[in-house]
PDB file of C-alpha atoms in Angstrom:
ATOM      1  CA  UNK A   4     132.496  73.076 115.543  1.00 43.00           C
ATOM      2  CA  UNK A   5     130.237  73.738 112.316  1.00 50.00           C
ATOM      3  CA  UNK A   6     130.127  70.468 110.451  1.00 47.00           C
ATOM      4  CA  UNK A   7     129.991  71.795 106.436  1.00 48.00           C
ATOM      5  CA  UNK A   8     128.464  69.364 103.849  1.00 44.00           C
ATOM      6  CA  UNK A   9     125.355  67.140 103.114  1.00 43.00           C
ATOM      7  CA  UNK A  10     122.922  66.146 105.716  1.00 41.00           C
ATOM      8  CA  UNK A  11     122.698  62.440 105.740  1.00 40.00           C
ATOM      9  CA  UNK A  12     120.649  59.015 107.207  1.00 38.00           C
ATOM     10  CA  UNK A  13     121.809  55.237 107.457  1.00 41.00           C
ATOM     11  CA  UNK A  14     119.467  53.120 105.665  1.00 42.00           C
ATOM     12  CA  UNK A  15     119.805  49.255 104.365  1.00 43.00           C
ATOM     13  CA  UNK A  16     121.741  50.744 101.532  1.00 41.00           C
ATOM     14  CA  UNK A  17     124.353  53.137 102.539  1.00 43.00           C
ATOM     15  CA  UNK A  18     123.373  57.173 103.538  1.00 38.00           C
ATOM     16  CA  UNK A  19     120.381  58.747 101.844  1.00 37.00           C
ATOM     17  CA  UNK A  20     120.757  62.530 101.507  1.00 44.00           C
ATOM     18  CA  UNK A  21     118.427  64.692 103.233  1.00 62.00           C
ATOM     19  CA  UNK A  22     116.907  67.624 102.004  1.00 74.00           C
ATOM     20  CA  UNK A  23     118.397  70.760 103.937  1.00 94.00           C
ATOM     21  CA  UNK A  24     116.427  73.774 106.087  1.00 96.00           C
ATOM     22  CA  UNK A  25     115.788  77.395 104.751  1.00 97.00           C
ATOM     23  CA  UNK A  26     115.993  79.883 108.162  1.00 97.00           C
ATOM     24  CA  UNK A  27     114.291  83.099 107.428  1.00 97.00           C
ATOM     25  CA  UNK A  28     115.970  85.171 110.044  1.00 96.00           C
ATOM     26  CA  UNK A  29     114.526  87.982 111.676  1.00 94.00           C
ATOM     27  CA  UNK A  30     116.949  91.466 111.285  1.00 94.00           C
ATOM     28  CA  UNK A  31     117.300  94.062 114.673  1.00 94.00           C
ATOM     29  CA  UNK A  32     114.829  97.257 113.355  1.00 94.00           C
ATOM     30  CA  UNK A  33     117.799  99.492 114.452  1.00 90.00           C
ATOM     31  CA  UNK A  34     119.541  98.176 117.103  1.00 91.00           C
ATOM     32  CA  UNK A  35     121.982  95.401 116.907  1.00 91.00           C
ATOM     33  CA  UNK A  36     121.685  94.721 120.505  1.00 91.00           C
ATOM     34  CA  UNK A  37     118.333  93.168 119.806  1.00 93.00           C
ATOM     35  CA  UNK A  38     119.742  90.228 117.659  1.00 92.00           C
ATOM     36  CA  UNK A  39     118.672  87.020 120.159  1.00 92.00           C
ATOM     37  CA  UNK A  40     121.887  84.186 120.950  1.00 93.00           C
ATOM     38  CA  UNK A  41     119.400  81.890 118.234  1.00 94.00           C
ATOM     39  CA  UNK A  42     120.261  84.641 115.628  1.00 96.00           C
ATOM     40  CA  UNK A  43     124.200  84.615 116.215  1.00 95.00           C
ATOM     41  CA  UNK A  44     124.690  80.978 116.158  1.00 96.00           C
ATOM     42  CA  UNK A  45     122.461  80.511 112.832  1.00 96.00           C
ATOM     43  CA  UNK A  46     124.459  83.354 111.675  1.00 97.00           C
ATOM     44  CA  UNK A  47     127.776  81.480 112.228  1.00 96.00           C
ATOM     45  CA  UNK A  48     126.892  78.015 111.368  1.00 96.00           C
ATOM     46  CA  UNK A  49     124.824  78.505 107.960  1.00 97.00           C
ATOM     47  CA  UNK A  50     126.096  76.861 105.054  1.00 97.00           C
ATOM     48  CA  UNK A  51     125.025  80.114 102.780  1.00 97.00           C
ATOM     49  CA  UNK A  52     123.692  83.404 104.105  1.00 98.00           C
ATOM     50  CA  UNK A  53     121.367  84.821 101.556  1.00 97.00           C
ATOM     51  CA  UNK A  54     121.291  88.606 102.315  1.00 96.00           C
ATOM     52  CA  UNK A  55     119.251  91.677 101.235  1.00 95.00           C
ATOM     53  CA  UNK A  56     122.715  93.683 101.596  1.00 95.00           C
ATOM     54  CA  UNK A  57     126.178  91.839 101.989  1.00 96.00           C
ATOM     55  CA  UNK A  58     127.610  94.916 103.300  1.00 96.00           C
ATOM     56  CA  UNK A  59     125.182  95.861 105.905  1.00 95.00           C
ATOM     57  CA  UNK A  60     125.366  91.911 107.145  1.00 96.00           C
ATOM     58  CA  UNK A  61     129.110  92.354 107.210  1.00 96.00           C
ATOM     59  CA  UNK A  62     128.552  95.284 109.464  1.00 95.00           C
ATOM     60  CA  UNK A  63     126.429  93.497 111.817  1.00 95.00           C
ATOM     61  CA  UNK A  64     128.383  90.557 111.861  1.00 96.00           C
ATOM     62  CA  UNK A  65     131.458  92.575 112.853  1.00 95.00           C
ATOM     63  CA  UNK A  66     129.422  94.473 115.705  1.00 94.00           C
ATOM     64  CA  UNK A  67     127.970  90.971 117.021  1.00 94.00           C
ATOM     65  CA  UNK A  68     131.648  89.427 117.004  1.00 94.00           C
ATOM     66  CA  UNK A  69     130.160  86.784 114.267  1.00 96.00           C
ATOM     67  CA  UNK A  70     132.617  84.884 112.263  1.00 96.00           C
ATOM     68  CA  UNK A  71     130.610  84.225 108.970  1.00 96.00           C
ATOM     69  CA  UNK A  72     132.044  80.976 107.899  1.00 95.00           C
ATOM     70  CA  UNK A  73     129.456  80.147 105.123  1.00 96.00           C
ATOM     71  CA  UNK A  74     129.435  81.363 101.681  1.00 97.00           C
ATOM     72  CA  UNK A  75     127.545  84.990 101.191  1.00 97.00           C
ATOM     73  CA  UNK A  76     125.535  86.160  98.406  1.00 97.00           C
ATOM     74  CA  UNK A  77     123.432  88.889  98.081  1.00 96.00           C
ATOM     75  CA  UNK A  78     119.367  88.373  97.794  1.00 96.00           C
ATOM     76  CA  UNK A  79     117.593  91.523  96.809  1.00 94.00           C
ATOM     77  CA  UNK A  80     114.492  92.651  94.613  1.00 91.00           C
ATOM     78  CA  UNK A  81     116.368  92.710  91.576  1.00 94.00           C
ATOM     79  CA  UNK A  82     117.551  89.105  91.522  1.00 93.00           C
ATOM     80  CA  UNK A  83     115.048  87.909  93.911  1.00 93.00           C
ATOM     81  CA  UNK A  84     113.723  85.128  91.127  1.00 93.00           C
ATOM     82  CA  UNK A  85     116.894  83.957  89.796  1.00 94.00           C
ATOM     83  CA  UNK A  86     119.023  84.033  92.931  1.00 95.00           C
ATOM     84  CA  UNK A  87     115.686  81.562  94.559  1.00 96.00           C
ATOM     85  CA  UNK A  88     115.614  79.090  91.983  1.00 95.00           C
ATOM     86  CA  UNK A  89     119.661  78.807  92.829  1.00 96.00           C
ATOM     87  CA  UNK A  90     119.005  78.490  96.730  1.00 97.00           C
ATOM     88  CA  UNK A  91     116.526  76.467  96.050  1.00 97.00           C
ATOM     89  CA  UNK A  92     119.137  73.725  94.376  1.00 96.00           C
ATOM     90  CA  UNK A  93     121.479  74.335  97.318  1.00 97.00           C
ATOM     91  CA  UNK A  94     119.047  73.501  99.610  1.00 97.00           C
ATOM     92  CA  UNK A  95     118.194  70.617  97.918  1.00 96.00           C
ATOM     93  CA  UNK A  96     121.536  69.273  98.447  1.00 95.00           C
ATOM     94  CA  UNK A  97     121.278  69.242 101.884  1.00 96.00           C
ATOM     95  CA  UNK A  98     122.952  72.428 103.171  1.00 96.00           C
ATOM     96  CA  UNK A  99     121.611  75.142 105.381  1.00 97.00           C
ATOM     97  CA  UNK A 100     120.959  78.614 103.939  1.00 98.00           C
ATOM     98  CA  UNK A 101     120.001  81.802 105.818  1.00 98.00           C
ATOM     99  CA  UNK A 102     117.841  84.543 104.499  1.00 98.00           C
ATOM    100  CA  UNK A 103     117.904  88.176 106.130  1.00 97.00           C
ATOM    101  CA  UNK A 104     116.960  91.526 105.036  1.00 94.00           C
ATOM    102  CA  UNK A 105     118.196  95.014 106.225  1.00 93.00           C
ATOM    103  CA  UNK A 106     115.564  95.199 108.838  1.00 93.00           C
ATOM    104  CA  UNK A 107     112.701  92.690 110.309  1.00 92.00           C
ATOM    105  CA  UNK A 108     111.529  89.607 108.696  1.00 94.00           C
ATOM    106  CA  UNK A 109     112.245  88.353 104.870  1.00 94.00           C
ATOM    107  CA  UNK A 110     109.222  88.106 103.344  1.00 91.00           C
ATOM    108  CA  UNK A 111     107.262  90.721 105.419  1.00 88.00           C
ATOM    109  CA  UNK A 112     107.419  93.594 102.261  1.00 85.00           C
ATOM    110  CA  UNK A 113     111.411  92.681 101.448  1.00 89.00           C
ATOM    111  CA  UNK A 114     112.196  89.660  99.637  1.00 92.00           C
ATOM    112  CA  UNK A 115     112.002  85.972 101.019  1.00 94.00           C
ATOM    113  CA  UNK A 116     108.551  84.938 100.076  1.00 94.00           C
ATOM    114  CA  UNK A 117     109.817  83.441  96.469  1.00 95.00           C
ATOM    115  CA  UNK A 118     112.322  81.300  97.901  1.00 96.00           C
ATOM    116  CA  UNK A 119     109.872  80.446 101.151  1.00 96.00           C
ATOM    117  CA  UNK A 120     106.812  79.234  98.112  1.00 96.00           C
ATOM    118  CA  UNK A 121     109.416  77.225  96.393  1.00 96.00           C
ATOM    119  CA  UNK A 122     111.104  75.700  99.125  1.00 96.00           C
ATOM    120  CA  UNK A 123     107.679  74.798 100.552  1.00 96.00           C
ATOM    121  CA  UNK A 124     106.816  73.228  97.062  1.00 96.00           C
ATOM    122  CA  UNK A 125     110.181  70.798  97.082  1.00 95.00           C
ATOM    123  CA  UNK A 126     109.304  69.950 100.682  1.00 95.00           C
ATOM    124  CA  UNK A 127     112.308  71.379 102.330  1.00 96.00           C
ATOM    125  CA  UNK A 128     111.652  72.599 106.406  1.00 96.00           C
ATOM    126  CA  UNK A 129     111.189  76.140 106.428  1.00 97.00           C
ATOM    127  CA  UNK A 130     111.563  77.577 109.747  1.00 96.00           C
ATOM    128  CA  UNK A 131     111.993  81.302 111.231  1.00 96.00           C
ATOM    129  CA  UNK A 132     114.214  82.867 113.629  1.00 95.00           C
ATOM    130  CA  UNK A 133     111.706  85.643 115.264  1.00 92.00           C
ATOM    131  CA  UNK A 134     113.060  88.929 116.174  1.00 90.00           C
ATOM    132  CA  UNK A 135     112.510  93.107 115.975  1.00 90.00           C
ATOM    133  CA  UNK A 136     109.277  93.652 113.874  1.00 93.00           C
ATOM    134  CA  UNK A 137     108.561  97.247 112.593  1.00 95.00           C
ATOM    135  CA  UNK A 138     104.758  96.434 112.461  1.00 96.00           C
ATOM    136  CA  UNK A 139     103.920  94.773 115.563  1.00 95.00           C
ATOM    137  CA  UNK A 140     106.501  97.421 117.310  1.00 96.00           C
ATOM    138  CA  UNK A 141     104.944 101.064 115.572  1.00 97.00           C
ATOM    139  CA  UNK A 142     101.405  98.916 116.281  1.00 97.00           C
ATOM    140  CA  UNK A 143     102.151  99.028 120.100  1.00 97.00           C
ATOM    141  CA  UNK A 144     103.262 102.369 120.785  1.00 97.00           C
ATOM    142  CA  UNK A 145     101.051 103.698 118.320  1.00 97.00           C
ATOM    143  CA  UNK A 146      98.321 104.315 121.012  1.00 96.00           C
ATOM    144  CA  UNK A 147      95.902 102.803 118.463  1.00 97.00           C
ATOM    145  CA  UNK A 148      93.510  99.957 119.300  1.00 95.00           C
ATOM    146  CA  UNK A 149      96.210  96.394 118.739  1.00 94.00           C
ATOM    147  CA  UNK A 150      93.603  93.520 119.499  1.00 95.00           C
ATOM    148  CA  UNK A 151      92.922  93.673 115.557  1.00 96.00           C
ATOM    149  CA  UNK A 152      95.224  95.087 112.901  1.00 97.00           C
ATOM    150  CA  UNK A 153      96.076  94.624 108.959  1.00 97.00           C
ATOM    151  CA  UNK A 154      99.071  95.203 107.348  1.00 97.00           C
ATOM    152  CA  UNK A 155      98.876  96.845 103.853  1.00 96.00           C
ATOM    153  CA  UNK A 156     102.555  97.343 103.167  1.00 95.00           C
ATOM    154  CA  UNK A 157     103.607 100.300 100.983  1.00 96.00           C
ATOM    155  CA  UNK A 158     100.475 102.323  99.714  1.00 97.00           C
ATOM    156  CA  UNK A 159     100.801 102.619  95.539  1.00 96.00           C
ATOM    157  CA  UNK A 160     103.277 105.349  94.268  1.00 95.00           C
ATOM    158  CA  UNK A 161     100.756 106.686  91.948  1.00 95.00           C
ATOM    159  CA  UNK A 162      97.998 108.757  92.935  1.00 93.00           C
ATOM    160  CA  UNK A 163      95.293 106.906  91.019  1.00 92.00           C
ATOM    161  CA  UNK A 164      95.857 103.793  92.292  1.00 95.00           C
ATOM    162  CA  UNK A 165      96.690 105.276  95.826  1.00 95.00           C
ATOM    163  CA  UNK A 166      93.545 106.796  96.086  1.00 92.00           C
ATOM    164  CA  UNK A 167      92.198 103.370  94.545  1.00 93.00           C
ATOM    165  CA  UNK A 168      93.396 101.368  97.290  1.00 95.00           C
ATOM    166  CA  UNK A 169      92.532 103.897 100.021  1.00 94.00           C
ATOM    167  CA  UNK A 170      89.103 104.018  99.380  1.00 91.00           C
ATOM    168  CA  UNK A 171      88.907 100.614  99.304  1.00 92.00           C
ATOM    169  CA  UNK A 172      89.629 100.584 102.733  1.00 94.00           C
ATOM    170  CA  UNK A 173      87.871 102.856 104.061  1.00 91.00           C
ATOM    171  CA  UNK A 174      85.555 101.320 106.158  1.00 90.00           C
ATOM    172  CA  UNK A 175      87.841  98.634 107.047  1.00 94.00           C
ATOM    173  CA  UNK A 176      87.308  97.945 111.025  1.00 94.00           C
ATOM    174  CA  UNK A 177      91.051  97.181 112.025  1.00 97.00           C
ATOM    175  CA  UNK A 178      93.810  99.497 112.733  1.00 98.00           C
ATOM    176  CA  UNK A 179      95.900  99.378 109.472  1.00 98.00           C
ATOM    177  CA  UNK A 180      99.839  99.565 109.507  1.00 98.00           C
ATOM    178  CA  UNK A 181     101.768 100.672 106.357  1.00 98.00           C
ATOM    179  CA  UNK A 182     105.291 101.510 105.768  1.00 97.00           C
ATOM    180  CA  UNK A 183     106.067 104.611 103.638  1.00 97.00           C
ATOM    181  CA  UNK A 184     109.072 106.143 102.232  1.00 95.00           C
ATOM    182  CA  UNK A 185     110.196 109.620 103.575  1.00 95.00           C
ATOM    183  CA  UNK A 186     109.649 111.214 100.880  1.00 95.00           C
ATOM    184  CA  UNK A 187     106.077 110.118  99.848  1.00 96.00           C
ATOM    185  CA  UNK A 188     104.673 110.544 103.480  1.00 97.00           C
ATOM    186  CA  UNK A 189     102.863 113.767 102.993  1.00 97.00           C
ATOM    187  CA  UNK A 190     101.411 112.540 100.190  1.00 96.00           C
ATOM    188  CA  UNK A 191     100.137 109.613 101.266  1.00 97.00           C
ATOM    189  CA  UNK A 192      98.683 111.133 104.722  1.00 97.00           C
ATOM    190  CA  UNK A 193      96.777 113.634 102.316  1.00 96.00           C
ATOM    191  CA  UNK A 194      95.395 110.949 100.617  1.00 95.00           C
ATOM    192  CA  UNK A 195      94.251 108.843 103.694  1.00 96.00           C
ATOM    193  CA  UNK A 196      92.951 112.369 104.947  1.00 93.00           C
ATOM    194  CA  UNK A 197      90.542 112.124 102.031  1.00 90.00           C
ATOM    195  CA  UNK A 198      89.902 108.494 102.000  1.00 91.00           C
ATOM    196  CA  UNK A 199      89.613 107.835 105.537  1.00 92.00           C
ATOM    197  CA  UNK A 200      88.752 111.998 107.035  1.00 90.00           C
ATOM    198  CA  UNK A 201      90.814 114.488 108.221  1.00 90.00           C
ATOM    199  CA  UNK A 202      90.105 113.547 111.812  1.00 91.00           C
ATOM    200  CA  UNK A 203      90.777 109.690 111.922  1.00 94.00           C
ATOM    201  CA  UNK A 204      93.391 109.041 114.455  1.00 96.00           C
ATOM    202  CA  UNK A 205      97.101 107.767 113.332  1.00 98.00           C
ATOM    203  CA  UNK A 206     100.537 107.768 114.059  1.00 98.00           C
ATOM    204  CA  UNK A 207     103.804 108.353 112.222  1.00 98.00           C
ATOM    205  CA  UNK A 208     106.578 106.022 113.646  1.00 98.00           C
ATOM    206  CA  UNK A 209     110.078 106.880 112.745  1.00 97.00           C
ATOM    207  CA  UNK A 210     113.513 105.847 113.294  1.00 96.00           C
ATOM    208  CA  UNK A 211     111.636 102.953 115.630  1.00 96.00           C
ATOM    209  CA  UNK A 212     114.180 102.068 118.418  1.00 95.00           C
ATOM    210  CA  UNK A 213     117.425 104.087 117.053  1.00 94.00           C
ATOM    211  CA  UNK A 214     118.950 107.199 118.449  1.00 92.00           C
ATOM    212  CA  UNK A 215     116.058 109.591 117.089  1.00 93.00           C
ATOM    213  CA  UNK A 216     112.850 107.386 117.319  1.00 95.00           C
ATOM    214  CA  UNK A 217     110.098 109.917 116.976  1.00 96.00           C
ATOM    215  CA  UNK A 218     105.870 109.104 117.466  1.00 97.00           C
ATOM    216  CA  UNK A 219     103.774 111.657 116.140  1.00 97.00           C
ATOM    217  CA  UNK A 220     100.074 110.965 117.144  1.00 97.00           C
ATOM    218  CA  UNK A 221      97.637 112.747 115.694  1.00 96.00           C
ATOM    219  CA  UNK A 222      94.879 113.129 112.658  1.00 96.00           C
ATOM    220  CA  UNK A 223      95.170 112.577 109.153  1.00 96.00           C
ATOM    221  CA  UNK A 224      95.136 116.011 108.310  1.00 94.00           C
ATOM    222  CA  UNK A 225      97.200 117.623 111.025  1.00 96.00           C
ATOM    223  CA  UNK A 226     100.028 114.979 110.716  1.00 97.00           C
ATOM    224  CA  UNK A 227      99.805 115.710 106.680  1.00 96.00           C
ATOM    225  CA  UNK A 228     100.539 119.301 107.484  1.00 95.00           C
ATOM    226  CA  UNK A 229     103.439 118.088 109.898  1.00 96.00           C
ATOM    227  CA  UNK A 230     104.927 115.787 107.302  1.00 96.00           C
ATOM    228  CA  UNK A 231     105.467 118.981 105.306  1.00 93.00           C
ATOM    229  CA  UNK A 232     108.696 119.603 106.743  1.00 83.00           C
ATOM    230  CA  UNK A 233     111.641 118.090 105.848  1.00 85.00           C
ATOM    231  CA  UNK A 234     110.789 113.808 107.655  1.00 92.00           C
ATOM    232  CA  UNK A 235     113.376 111.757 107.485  1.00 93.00           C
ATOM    233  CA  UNK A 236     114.423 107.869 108.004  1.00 94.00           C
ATOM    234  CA  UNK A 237     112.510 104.698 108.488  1.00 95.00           C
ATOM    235  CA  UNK A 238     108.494 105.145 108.647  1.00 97.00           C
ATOM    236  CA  UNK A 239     105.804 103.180 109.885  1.00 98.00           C
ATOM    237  CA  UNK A 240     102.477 104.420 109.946  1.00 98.00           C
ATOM    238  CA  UNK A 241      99.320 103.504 111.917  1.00 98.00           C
ATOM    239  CA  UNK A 242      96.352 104.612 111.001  1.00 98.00           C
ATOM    240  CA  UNK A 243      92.791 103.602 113.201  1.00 97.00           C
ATOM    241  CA  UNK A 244      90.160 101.513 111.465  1.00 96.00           C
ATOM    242  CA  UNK A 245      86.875 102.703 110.833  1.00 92.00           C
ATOM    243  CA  UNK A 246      84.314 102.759 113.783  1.00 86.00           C
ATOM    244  CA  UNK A 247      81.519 100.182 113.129  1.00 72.00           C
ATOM    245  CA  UNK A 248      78.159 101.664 113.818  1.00 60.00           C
ATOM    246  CA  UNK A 249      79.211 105.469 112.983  1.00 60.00           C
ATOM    247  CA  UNK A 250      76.560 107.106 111.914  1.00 55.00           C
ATOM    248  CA  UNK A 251      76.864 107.312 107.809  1.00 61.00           C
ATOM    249  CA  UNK A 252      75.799 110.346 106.045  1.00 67.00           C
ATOM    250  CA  UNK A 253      72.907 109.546 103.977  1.00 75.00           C
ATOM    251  CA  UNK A 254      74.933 109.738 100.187  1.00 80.00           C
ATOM    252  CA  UNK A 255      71.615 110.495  98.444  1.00 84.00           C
ATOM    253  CA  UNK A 256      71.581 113.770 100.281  1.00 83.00           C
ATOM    254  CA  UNK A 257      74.871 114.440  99.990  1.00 86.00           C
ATOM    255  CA  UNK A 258      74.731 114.217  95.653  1.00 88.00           C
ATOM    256  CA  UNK A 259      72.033 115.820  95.818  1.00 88.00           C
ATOM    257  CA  UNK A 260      73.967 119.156  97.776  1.00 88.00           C
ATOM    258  CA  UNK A 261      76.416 118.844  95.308  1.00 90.00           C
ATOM    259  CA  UNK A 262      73.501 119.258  92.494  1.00 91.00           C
ATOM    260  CA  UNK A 263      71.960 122.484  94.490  1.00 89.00           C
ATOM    261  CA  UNK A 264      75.579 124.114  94.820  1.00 90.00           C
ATOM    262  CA  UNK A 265      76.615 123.049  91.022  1.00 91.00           C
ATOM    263  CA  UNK A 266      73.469 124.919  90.178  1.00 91.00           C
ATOM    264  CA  UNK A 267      74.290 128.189  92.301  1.00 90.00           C
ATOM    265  CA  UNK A 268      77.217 128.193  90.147  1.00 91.00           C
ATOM    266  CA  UNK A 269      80.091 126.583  91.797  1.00 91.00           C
ATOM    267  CA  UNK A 270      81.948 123.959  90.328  1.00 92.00           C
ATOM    268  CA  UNK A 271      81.169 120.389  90.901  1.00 91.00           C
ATOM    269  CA  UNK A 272      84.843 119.274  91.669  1.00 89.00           C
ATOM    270  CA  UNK A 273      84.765 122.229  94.324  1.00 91.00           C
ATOM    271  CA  UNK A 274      80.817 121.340  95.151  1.00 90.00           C
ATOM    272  CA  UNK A 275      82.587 117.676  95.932  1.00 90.00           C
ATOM    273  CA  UNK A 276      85.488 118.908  97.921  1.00 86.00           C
ATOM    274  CA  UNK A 277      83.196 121.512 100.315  1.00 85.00           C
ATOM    275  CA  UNK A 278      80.451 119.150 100.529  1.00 86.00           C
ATOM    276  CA  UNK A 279      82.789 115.832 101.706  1.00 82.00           C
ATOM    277  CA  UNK A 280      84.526 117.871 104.175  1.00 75.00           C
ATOM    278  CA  UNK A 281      81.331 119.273 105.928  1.00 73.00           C
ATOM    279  CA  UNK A 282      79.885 115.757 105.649  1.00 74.00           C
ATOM    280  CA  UNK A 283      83.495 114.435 107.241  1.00 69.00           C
ATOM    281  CA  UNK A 284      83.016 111.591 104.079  1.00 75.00           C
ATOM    282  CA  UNK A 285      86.174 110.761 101.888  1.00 76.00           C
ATOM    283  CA  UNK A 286      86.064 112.808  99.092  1.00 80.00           C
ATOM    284  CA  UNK A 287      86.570 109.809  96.517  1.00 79.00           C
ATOM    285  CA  UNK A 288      83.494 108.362  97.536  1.00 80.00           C
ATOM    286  CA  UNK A 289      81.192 111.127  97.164  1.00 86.00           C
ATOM    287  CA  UNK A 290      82.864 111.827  93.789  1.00 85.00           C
ATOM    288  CA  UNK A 291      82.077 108.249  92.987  1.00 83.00           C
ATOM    289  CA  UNK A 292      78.285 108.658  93.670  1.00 85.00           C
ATOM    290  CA  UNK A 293      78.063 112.054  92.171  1.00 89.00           C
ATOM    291  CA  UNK A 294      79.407 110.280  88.963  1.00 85.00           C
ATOM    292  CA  UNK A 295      77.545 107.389  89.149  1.00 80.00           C
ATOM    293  CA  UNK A 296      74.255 109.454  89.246  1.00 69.00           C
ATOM    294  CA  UNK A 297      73.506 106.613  91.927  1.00 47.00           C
ATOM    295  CA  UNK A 298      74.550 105.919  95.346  1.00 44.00           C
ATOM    296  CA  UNK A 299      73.880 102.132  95.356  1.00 42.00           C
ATOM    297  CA  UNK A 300      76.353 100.515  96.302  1.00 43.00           C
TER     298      UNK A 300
END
C-alpha cells in the first residue's frame, strides 16, 4: 500500500524530516510495451508526477493498467522555471515527485535539467529510472561507427547560426546524433551536405520502434534530396564523424582557384560553390578563407 506523507527518522528528539527523492523517469520512444515493472510501480506510488503532457501520461497510464494515485501537474518548456522552483519545495518536504516527458529521458533535449540542478543544489537524491532512448537506439541501427558518438540536440532554426554550428563541427571525429523536426529536415541535411560534404555517410531514423519505423542510410546530399518529399513523425539523425587522417585539400590552393575563376569572370559566390564541391570541402569554410584573404587558421 503507498504510504502518502513526509519521510521521517527517530532521533533523541522526536522524528527529523527527511528531504524527499526526485525520479527522472525514462518515457517508451513509441511503444508502451517497453515501460520496465521499475517504471509502473514509481508511476503508481509517486507523491507528484511532474509531466511534459498530463494527457499523454493519462494515456499511458490507462494502457499500462496504472492507477495514478499522486497529484499531477504538467512540466513543460513554458513553465519549466516556475513549475521547478515549486517541485523543488515539495521535495523538500519530504515527498516523492516523478518527472517524465513524452518520449525518453527528462533532461535529454525536453525539460528536467532545471529541476535536476536545483534539486542537486538543496541536496535532495536524484535518481533515474532508465528506459527507451531515441539516441542510443537511431545510434545502433544507424550502421554508423557507435564506439564514440556526440549528441548535439536540435541543430539552430536559423540558417546563420545553423551553418555556424555546422561548421564548427566539421571535423569533429565522432558520429554525431541530432534530433530534427519534420519539417526542417531537408534543410538541415542541405546544410550538413555543405558543412560536412555531400558524401559523408548518415542516417535518417523515423518513427523509431512504432508501426512505421523507417532507416534511410545514405549521404548528405542524396538523403537531402529524399527528405524533399513529404517526411513525417519523430526524427533522429546520425550523421558519421569526420575521418582523422583524410587527406585535406591544401586551402591556399583552393582561394587561390577561386581568384583565377573570379578573374575569368564568374562570380565569386559561384567560384566558391564550384570550387568546394570539386574539392569535396564544406562550402562555409572555403568562403571563410576566401574572405579572410588568409587560410590560417
Amino acid at each position: 500500500m503507498k504510504k502518502h506523507g513526509r519521510i521521517g527518522v527517530p532521533c533523541n528528539n522526536g522524528w527529523v524530516t527527511e528531504r524527499g527523492r526526485l525520479v527522472l523517469a525514462g518515457a517508451p520512444i513509441g511503444q508502451a510495451g517497453d515501460v520496465s515493472p521499475r517504471l509502473r510501480e514509481a508511476l503508481a506510488n509517486a507523491d507528484v508526477v511532474a509531466a511534459e503532457d498530463t494527457r499523454r501520461l493519462r494515456r499511458l497510464a490507462t494502457e499500462l493498467g496504472v492507477e495514478l494515485t499522486g497529484r499531477v501537474v504538467s512540466y513543460y518548456d513554458a513553465n519549466e522555471v516556475a513549475r521547478a522552483k515549486e517541485l523543488v519545495e515539495t521535495l523538500k518536504e519530504g515527498r516523492t515527485v516523478l518527472v517524465i516527458t513524452d518520449a525518453g529521458m527528462p533532461g535529454v533535449s525536453d525539460p528536467g535539467y532545471r529541476l535536476t540542478r536545483l534539486a542537486v543544489e538543496e541536496g535532495i537524491t536524484v535518481t533515474a529510472l532508465p528506459g527507451p532512448s531515441a539516441v542510443t537506439t537511431a545510434l545502433a541501427v544507424s550502421g554508423l561507427a557507435s564506439d564514440r558518438f556526440c549528441f548535439e540536440g536540435f541543430p539552430p532554426r536559423k540558417a546563420g547560426e545553423r551553418a555556424r554550428r555546422l561548421a564548427a563541427l566539421a571535423t569533429e571525429e565522432r558520429t554525431m546524433v541530432f534530433f530534427e523536426s519534420p519539417h526542417r529536415l531537408e534543410e538541415s541535411l542541405k546544410a550538413m551536405a555543405e558543412a560536412f560534404g555531400a558524401d559523408r555517410p548518415a542516417a535518417v531514423c523515423r518513427e523509431l520502434t512504432k508501426t512505421y519505423e523507417e532507416v534511410r542510410r545514405g549521404g548528405l546530399a542524396e538523403l537531402a534530396a529524399w527528405a524533399h518529399g513529404d517526411v513525417r513523425g519523430e526524427i533522429t539523425l546520425v550523421v558519421a564523424g569526420h575521418v582523422a587522417g583524410e587527406a585535406e585539400p591544401d586551402l591556399d590552393d583552393l582561394v587561390a582557384e577561386v581568384a583565377r575563376q573570379v578573374e575569368a569572370g564568374k562570380p565569386r559566390k559561384t567560384a566558391i560553390v564550384d570550387v568546394a564541391k570539386a574539392a569535396g570541402v564544406p562550402k562555409r569554410v572555403l568562403y571563410d578563407a576566401v574572405h579572410r584573404g588568409s587560410t590560417t587558421p
